[in-house]
PDB file of C-alpha atoms in Angstrom:
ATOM      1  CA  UNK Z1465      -0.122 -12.547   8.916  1.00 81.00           C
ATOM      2  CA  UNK Z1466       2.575 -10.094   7.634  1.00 86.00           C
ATOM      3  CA  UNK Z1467       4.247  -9.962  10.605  1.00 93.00           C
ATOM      4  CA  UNK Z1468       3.996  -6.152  10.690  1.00 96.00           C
ATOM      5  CA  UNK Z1469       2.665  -5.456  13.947  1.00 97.00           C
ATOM      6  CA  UNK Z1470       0.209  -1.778  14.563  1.00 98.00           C
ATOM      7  CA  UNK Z1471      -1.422  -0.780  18.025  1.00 97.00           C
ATOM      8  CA  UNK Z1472      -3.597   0.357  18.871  1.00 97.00           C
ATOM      9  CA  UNK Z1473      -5.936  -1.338  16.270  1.00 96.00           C
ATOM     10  CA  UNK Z1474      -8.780   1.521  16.921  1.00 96.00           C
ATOM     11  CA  UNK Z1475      -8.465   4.809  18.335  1.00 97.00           C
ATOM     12  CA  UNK Z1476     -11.660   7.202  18.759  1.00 97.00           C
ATOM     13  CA  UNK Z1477     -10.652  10.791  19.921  1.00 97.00           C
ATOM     14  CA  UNK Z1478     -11.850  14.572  19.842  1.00 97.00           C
ATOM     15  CA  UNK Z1479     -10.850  17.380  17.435  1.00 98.00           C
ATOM     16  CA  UNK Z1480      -8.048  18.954  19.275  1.00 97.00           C
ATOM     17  CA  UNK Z1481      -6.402  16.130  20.665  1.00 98.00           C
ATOM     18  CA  UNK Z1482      -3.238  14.279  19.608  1.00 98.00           C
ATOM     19  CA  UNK Z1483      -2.524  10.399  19.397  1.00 98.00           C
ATOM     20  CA  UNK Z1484       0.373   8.171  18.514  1.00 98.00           C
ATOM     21  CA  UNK Z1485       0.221   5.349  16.887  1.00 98.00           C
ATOM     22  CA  UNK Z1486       2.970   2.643  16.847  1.00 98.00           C
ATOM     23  CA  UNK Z1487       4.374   0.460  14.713  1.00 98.00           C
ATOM     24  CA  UNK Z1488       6.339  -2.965  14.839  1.00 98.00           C
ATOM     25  CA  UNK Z1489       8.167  -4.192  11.500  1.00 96.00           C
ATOM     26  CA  UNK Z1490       8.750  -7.210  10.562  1.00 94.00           C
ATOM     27  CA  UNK Z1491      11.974  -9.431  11.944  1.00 93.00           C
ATOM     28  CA  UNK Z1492      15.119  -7.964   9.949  1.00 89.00           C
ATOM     29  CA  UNK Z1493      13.372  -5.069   7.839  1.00 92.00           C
ATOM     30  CA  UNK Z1494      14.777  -1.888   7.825  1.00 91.00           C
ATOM     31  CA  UNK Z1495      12.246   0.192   6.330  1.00 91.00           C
ATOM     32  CA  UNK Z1496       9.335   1.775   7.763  1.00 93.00           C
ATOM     33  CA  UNK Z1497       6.379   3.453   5.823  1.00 92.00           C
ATOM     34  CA  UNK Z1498       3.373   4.820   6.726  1.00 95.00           C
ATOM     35  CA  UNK Z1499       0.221   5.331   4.673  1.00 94.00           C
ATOM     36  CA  UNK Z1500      -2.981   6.849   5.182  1.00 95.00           C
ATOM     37  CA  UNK Z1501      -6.206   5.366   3.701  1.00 92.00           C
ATOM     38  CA  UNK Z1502      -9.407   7.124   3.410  1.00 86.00           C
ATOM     39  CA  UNK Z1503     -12.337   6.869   1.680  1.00 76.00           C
ATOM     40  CA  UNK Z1504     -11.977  10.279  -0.638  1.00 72.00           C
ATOM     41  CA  UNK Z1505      -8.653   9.712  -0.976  1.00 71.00           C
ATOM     42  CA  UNK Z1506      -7.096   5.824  -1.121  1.00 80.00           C
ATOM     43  CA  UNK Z1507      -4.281   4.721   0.116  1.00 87.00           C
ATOM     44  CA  UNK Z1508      -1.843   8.013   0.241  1.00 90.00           C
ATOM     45  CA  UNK Z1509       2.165   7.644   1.014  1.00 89.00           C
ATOM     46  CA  UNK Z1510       2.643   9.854   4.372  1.00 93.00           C
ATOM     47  CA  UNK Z1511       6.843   8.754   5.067  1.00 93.00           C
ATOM     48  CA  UNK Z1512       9.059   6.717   5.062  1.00 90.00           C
ATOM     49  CA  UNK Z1513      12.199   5.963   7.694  1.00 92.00           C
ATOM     50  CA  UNK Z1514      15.318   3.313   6.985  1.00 90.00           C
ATOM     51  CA  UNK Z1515      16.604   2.742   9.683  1.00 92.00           C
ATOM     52  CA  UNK Z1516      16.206   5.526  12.108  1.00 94.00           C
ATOM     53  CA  UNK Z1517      16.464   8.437   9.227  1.00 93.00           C
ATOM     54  CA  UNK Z1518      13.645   9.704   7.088  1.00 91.00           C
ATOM     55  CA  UNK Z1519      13.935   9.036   3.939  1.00 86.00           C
ATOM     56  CA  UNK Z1520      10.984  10.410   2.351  1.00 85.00           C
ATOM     57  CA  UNK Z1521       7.989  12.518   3.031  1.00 88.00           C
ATOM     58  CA  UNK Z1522       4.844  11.959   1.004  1.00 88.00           C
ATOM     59  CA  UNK Z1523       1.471  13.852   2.039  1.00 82.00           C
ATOM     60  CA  UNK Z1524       2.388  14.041   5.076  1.00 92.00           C
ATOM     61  CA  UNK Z1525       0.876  17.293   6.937  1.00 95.00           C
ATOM     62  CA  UNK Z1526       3.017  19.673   9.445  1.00 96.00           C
ATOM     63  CA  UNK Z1527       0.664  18.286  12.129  1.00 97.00           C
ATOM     64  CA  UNK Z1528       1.696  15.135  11.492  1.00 97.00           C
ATOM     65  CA  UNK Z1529       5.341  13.656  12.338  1.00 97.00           C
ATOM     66  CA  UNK Z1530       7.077  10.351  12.498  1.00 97.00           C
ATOM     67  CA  UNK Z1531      10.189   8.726  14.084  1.00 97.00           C
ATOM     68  CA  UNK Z1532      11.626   5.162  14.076  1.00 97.00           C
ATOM     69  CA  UNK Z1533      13.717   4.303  17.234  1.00 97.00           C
ATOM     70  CA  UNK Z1534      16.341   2.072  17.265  1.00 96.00           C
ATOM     71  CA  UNK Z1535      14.609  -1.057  17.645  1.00 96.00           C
ATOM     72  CA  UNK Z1536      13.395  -0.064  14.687  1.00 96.00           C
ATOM     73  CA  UNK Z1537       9.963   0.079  15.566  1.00 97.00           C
ATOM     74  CA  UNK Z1538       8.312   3.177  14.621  1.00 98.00           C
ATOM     75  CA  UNK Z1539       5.160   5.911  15.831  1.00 98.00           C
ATOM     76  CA  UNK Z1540       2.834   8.281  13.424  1.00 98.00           C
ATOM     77  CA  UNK Z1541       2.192  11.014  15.839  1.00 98.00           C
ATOM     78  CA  UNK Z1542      -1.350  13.284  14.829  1.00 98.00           C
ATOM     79  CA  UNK Z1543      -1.641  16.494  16.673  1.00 97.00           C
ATOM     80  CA  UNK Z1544      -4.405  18.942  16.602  1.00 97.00           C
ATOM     81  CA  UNK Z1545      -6.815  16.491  15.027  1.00 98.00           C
ATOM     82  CA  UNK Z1546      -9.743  17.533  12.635  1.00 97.00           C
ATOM     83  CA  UNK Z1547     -12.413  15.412  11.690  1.00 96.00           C
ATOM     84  CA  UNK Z1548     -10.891  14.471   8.229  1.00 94.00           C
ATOM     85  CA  UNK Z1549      -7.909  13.017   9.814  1.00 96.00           C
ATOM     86  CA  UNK Z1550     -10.370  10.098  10.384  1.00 96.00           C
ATOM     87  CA  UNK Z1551      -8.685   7.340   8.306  1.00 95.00           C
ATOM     88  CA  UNK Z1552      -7.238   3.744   8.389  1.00 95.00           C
ATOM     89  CA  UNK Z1553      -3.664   4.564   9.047  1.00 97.00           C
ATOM     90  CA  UNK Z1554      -1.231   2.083   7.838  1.00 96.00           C
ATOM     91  CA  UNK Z1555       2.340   1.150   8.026  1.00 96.00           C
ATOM     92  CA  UNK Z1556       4.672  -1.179   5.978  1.00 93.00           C
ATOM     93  CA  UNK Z1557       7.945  -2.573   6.748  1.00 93.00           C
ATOM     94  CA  UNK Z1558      10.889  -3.851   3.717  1.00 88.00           C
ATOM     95  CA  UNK Z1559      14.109  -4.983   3.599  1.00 81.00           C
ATOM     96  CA  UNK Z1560      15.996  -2.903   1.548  1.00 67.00           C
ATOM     97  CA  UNK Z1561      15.750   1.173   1.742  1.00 60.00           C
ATOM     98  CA  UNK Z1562      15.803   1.977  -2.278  1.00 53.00           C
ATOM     99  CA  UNK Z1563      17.076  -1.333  -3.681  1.00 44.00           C
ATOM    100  CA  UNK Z1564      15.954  -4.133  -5.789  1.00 43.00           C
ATOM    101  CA  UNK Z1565      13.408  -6.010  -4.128  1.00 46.00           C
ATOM    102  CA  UNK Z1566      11.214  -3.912  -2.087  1.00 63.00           C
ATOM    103  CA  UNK Z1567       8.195  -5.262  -1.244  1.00 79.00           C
ATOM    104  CA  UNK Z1568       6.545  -3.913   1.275  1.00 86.00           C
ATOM    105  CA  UNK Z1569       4.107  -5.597   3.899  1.00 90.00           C
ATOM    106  CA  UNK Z1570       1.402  -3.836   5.385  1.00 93.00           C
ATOM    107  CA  UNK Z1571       0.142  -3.916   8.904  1.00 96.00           C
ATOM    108  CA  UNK Z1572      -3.469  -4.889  10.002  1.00 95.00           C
ATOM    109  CA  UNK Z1573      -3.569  -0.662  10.144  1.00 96.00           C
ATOM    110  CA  UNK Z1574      -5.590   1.321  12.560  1.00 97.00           C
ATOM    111  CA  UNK Z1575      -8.510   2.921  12.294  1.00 96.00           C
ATOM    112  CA  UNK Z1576      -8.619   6.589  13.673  1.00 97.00           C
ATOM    113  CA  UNK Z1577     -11.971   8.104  14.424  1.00 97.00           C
ATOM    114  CA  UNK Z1578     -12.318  11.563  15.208  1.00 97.00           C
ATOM    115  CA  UNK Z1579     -15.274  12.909  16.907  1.00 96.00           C
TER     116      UNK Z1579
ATOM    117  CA  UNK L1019      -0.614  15.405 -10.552  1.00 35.00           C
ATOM    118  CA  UNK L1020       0.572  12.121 -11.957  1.00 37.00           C
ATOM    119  CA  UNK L1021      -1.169   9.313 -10.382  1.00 40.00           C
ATOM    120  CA  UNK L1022      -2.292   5.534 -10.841  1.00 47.00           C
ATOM    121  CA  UNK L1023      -5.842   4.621 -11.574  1.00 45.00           C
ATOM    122  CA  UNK L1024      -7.694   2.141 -13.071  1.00 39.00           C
ATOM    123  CA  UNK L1025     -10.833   1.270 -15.099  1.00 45.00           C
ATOM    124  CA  UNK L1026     -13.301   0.014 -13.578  1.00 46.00           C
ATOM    125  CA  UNK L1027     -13.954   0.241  -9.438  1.00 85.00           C
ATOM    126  CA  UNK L1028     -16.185  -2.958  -9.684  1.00 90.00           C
ATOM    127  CA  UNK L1029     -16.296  -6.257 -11.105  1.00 93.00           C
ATOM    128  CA  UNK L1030     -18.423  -9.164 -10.898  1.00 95.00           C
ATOM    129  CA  UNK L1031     -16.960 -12.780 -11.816  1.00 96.00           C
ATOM    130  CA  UNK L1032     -18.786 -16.084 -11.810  1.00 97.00           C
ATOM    131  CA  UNK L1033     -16.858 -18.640  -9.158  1.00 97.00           C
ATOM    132  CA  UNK L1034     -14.558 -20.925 -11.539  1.00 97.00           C
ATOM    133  CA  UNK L1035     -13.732 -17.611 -14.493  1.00 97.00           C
ATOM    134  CA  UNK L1036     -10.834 -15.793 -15.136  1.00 97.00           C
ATOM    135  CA  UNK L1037     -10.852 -12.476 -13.605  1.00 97.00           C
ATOM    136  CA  UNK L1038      -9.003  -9.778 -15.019  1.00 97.00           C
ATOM    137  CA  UNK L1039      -8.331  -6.112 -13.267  1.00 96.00           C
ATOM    138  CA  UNK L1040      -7.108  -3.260 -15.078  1.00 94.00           C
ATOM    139  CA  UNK L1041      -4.889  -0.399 -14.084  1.00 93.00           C
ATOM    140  CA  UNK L1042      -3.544   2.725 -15.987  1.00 93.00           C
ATOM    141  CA  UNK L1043      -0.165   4.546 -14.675  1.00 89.00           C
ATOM    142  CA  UNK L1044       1.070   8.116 -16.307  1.00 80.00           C
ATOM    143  CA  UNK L1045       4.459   8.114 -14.615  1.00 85.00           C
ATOM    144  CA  UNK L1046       7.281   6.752 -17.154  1.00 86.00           C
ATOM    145  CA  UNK L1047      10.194   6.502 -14.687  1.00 84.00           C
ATOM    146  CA  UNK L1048       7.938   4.086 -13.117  1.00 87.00           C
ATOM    147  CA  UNK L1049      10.086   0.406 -12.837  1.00 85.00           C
ATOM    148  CA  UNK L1050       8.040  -1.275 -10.659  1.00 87.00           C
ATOM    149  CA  UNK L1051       4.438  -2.523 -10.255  1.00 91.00           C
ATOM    150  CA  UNK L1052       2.839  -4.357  -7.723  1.00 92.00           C
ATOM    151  CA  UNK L1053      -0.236  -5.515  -7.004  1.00 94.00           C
ATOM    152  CA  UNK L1054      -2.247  -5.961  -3.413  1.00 94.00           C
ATOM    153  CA  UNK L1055      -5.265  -7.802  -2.370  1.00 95.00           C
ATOM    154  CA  UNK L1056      -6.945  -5.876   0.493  1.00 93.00           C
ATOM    155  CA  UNK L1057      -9.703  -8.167   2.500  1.00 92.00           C
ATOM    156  CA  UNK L1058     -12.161  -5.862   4.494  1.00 87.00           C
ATOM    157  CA  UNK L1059     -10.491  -4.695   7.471  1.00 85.00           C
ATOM    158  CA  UNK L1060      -7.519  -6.284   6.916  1.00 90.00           C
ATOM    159  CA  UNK L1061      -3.747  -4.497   5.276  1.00 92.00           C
ATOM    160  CA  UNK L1062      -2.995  -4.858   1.798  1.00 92.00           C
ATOM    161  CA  UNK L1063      -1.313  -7.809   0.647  1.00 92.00           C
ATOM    162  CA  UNK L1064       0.724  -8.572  -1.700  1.00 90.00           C
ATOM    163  CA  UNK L1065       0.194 -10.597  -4.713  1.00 93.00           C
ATOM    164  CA  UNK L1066       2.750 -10.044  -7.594  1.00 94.00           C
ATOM    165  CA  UNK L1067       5.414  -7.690  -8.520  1.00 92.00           C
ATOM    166  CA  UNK L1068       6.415  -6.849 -12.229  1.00 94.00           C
ATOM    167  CA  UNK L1069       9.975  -4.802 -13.054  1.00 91.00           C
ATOM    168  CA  UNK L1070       9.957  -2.878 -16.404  1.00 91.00           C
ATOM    169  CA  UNK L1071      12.392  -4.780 -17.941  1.00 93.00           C
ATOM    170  CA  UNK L1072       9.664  -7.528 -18.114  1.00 95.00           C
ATOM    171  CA  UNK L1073       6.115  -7.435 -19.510  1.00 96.00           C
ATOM    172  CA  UNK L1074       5.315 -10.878 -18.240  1.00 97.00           C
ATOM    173  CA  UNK L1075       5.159 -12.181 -15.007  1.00 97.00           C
ATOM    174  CA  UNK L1076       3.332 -15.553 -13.247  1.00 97.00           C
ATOM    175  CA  UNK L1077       2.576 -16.911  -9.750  1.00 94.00           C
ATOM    176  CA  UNK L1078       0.339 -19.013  -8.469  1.00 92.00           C
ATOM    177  CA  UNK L1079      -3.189 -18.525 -10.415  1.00 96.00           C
ATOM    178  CA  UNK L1080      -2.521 -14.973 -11.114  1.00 97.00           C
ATOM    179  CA  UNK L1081      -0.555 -13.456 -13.986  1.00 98.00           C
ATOM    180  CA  UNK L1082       0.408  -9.927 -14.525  1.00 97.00           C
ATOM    181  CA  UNK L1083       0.908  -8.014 -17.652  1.00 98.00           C
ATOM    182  CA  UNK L1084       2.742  -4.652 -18.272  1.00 97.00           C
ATOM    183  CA  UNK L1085       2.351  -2.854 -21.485  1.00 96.00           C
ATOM    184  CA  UNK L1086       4.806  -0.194 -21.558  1.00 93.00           C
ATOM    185  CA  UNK L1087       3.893   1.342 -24.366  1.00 93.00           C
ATOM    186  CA  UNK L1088      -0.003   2.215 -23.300  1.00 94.00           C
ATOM    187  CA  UNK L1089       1.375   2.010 -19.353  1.00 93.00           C
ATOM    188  CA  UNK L1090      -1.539  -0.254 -18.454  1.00 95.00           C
ATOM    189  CA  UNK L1091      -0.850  -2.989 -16.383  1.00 96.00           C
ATOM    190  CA  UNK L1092      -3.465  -6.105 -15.355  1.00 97.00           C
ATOM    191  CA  UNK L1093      -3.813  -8.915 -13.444  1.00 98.00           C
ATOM    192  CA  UNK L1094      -5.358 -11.544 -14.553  1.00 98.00           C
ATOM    193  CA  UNK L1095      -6.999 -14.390 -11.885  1.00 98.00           C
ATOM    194  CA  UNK L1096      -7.543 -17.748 -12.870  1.00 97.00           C
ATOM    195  CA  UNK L1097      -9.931 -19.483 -11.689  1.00 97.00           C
ATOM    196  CA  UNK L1098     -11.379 -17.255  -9.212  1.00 97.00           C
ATOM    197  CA  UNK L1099     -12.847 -18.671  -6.105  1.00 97.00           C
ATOM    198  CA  UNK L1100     -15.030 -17.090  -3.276  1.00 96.00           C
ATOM    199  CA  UNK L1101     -11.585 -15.833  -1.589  1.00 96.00           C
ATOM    200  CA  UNK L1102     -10.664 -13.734  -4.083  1.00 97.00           C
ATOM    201  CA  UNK L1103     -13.183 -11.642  -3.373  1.00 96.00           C
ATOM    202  CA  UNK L1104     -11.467  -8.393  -2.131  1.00 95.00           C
ATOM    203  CA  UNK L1105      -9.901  -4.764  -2.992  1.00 94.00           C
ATOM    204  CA  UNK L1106      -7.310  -5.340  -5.342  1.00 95.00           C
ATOM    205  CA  UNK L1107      -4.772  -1.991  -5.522  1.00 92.00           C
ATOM    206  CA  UNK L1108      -2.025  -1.582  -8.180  1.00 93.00           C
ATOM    207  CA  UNK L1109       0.983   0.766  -7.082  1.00 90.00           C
ATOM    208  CA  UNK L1110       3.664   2.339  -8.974  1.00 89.00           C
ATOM    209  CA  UNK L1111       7.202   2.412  -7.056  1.00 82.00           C
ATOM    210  CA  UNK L1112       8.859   5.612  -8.429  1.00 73.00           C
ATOM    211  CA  UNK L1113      12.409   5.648  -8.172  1.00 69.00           C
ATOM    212  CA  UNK L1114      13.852   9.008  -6.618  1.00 63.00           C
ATOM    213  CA  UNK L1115      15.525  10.471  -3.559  1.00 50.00           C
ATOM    214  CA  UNK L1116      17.173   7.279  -1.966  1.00 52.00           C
ATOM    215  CA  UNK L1117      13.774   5.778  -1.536  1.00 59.00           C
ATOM    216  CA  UNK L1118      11.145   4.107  -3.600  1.00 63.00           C
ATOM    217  CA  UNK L1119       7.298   5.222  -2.811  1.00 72.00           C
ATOM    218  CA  UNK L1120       4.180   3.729  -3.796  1.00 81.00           C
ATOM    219  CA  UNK L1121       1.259   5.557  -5.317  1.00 85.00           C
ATOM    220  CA  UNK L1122      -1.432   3.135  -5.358  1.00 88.00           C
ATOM    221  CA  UNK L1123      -4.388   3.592  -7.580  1.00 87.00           C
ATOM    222  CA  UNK L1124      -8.312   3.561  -6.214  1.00 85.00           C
ATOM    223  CA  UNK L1125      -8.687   0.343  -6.186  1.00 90.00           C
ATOM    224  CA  UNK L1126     -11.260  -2.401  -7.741  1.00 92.00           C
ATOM    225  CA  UNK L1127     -14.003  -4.638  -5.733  1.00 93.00           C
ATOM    226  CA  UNK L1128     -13.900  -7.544  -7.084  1.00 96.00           C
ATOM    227  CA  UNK L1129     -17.419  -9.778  -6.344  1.00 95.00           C
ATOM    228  CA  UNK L1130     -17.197 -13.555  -6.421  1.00 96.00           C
ATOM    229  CA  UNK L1131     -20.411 -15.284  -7.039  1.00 95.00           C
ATOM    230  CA  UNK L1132     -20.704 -18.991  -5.953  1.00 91.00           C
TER     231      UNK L1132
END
C-alpha cells in the first residue's frame, strides 16, 4: 500500500458526460501528479500540482482540468468524454516539488470506461 | 518526440535466474531514472532510483545500471521468484520548469516460470 488513496476505483459512463475523479496523497507530500495509462499509449504525464499551484502540464487535453485543494487532496475532472478517454487514470503523490529526492508513489488508479 | 523505450516487451525467466530488463532513453538532460514494478491492476511501484552522477546502484535483489554514454539503463533481478512476475516501467525525470516529470517507457512483462 502506497498510501496514495484514488476513488472511485471504476467509473463506466457515456460519451458526452463528465466525471471527476479524486485523489488523496500520501501523509506530508506536497506534490500531486496525474497520469493516464492506456493501452496504445502507456503511462502518459497529464499534470502536476505542489501544493495548490500547477506546476506542470503534460498531455493533458483542454477537456481535461485539474485542481488540488488545500488539504491537498486533488480531482482530474474529464468533460465531454469520447470513447478513447477510456484509460486507467492514475495519480502520484512526492515530497518535494522539483528537488532531490522525488519519488513518486502511485495510487491503485481508476479505471474509466466509456460507453 | 524524445521518449523512453525499451527492448524487448516480453521476457521469460526460469524461477531461481537472474532477470535482466532493458531500457533505452534519448533525452541527455535526463538525471534521474527510476524503475516501477506494476502488478495487474494494481499502481506502479517503485523499485530503484539511479541519479546520473552514478552508474551503479543496489537494493535488495535488484541492481540497476546506467550507461551514459549509450543512455541504456537495466535492471537486473536476482534470483527471480514467482512475485516478480509483473510490468516493469523505466521513467526518465527531466529536469525543467520548477518540476520534474516522468516519461515512462512501454513497459516489459516479465513471466516467471516455477
Amino acid at each position: 500500500d502506497s498510501g496514495v488513496t484514488q476513488t472511485p476505483k471504476h467509473l463506466i459512463t457515456a460519451t458526452g458526460q463528465r466525471v471527476t475523479l479524486r485523489c488523496s496523497p500520501r501523509s506530508g507530500d506536497l506534490s500531486v501528479y496525474w497520469y493516464q495509462q492506456s493501452l496504445d499509449q502507456g503511462l502518459q504525464f497529464l499534470i502536476h500540482y505542489y501544493n495548490g499551484e500547477e506546476r506542470a502540464k503534460g498531455n493533458i487535453l483542454e477537456r481535461f482540468s485539474a485542481q488540488q485543494f488545500p488539504d491537498l487532496h486533488s480531482e482530474l475532472n474529464l468533460s465531454s468524454l469520447e470513447l478513447g478517454d477510456s484509460a486507467l487514470y492514475f495519480c502520484a503523490s512526492s515530497v518535494a516539488p522539483s528537488g532531490r529526492s522525488e519519488e513518486q508513489y502511485f495510487g491503485p488508479g481508476t479505471r474509466l470506461t466509456v460507453t | 518526440g524524445e521518449s523512453v523505450g525499451l527492448h524487448l516487451p516480453t521476457l521469460s525467466v526460469q524461477e531461481g535466474d537472474n532477470s535482466i530488463i532493458n531500457c533505452a532513453y534519448s533525452n541527455s538532460a535526463s538525471d534521474y531514472f527510476i524503475w516501477y514494478k506494476q502488478e495487474s491492476g494494481k499502481g506502479p511501484q517503485f523499485i530503484i532510483d539511479i541519479r546520473s552522477n552514478m552508474d551503479k546502484r543496489q537494493g535488495q535483489r535488484v541492481t540497476v545500471l546506467l550507461n551514459k554514454t549509450v543512455k541504456h539503463l537495466s535492471l537486473q533481478i536476482a534470483a527471480t521468484q514467482p512475485g516478480d512476475s509483473a510490468v516493469y516501467f523505466c521513467a526518465e525525470n527531466r529536469p525543467g520548469a520548477g518540476s520534474y516529470q516522468l516519461t515512462f517507457g512501454k513497459g516489459t512483462k516479465l513471466s516467471v516460470i516455477p
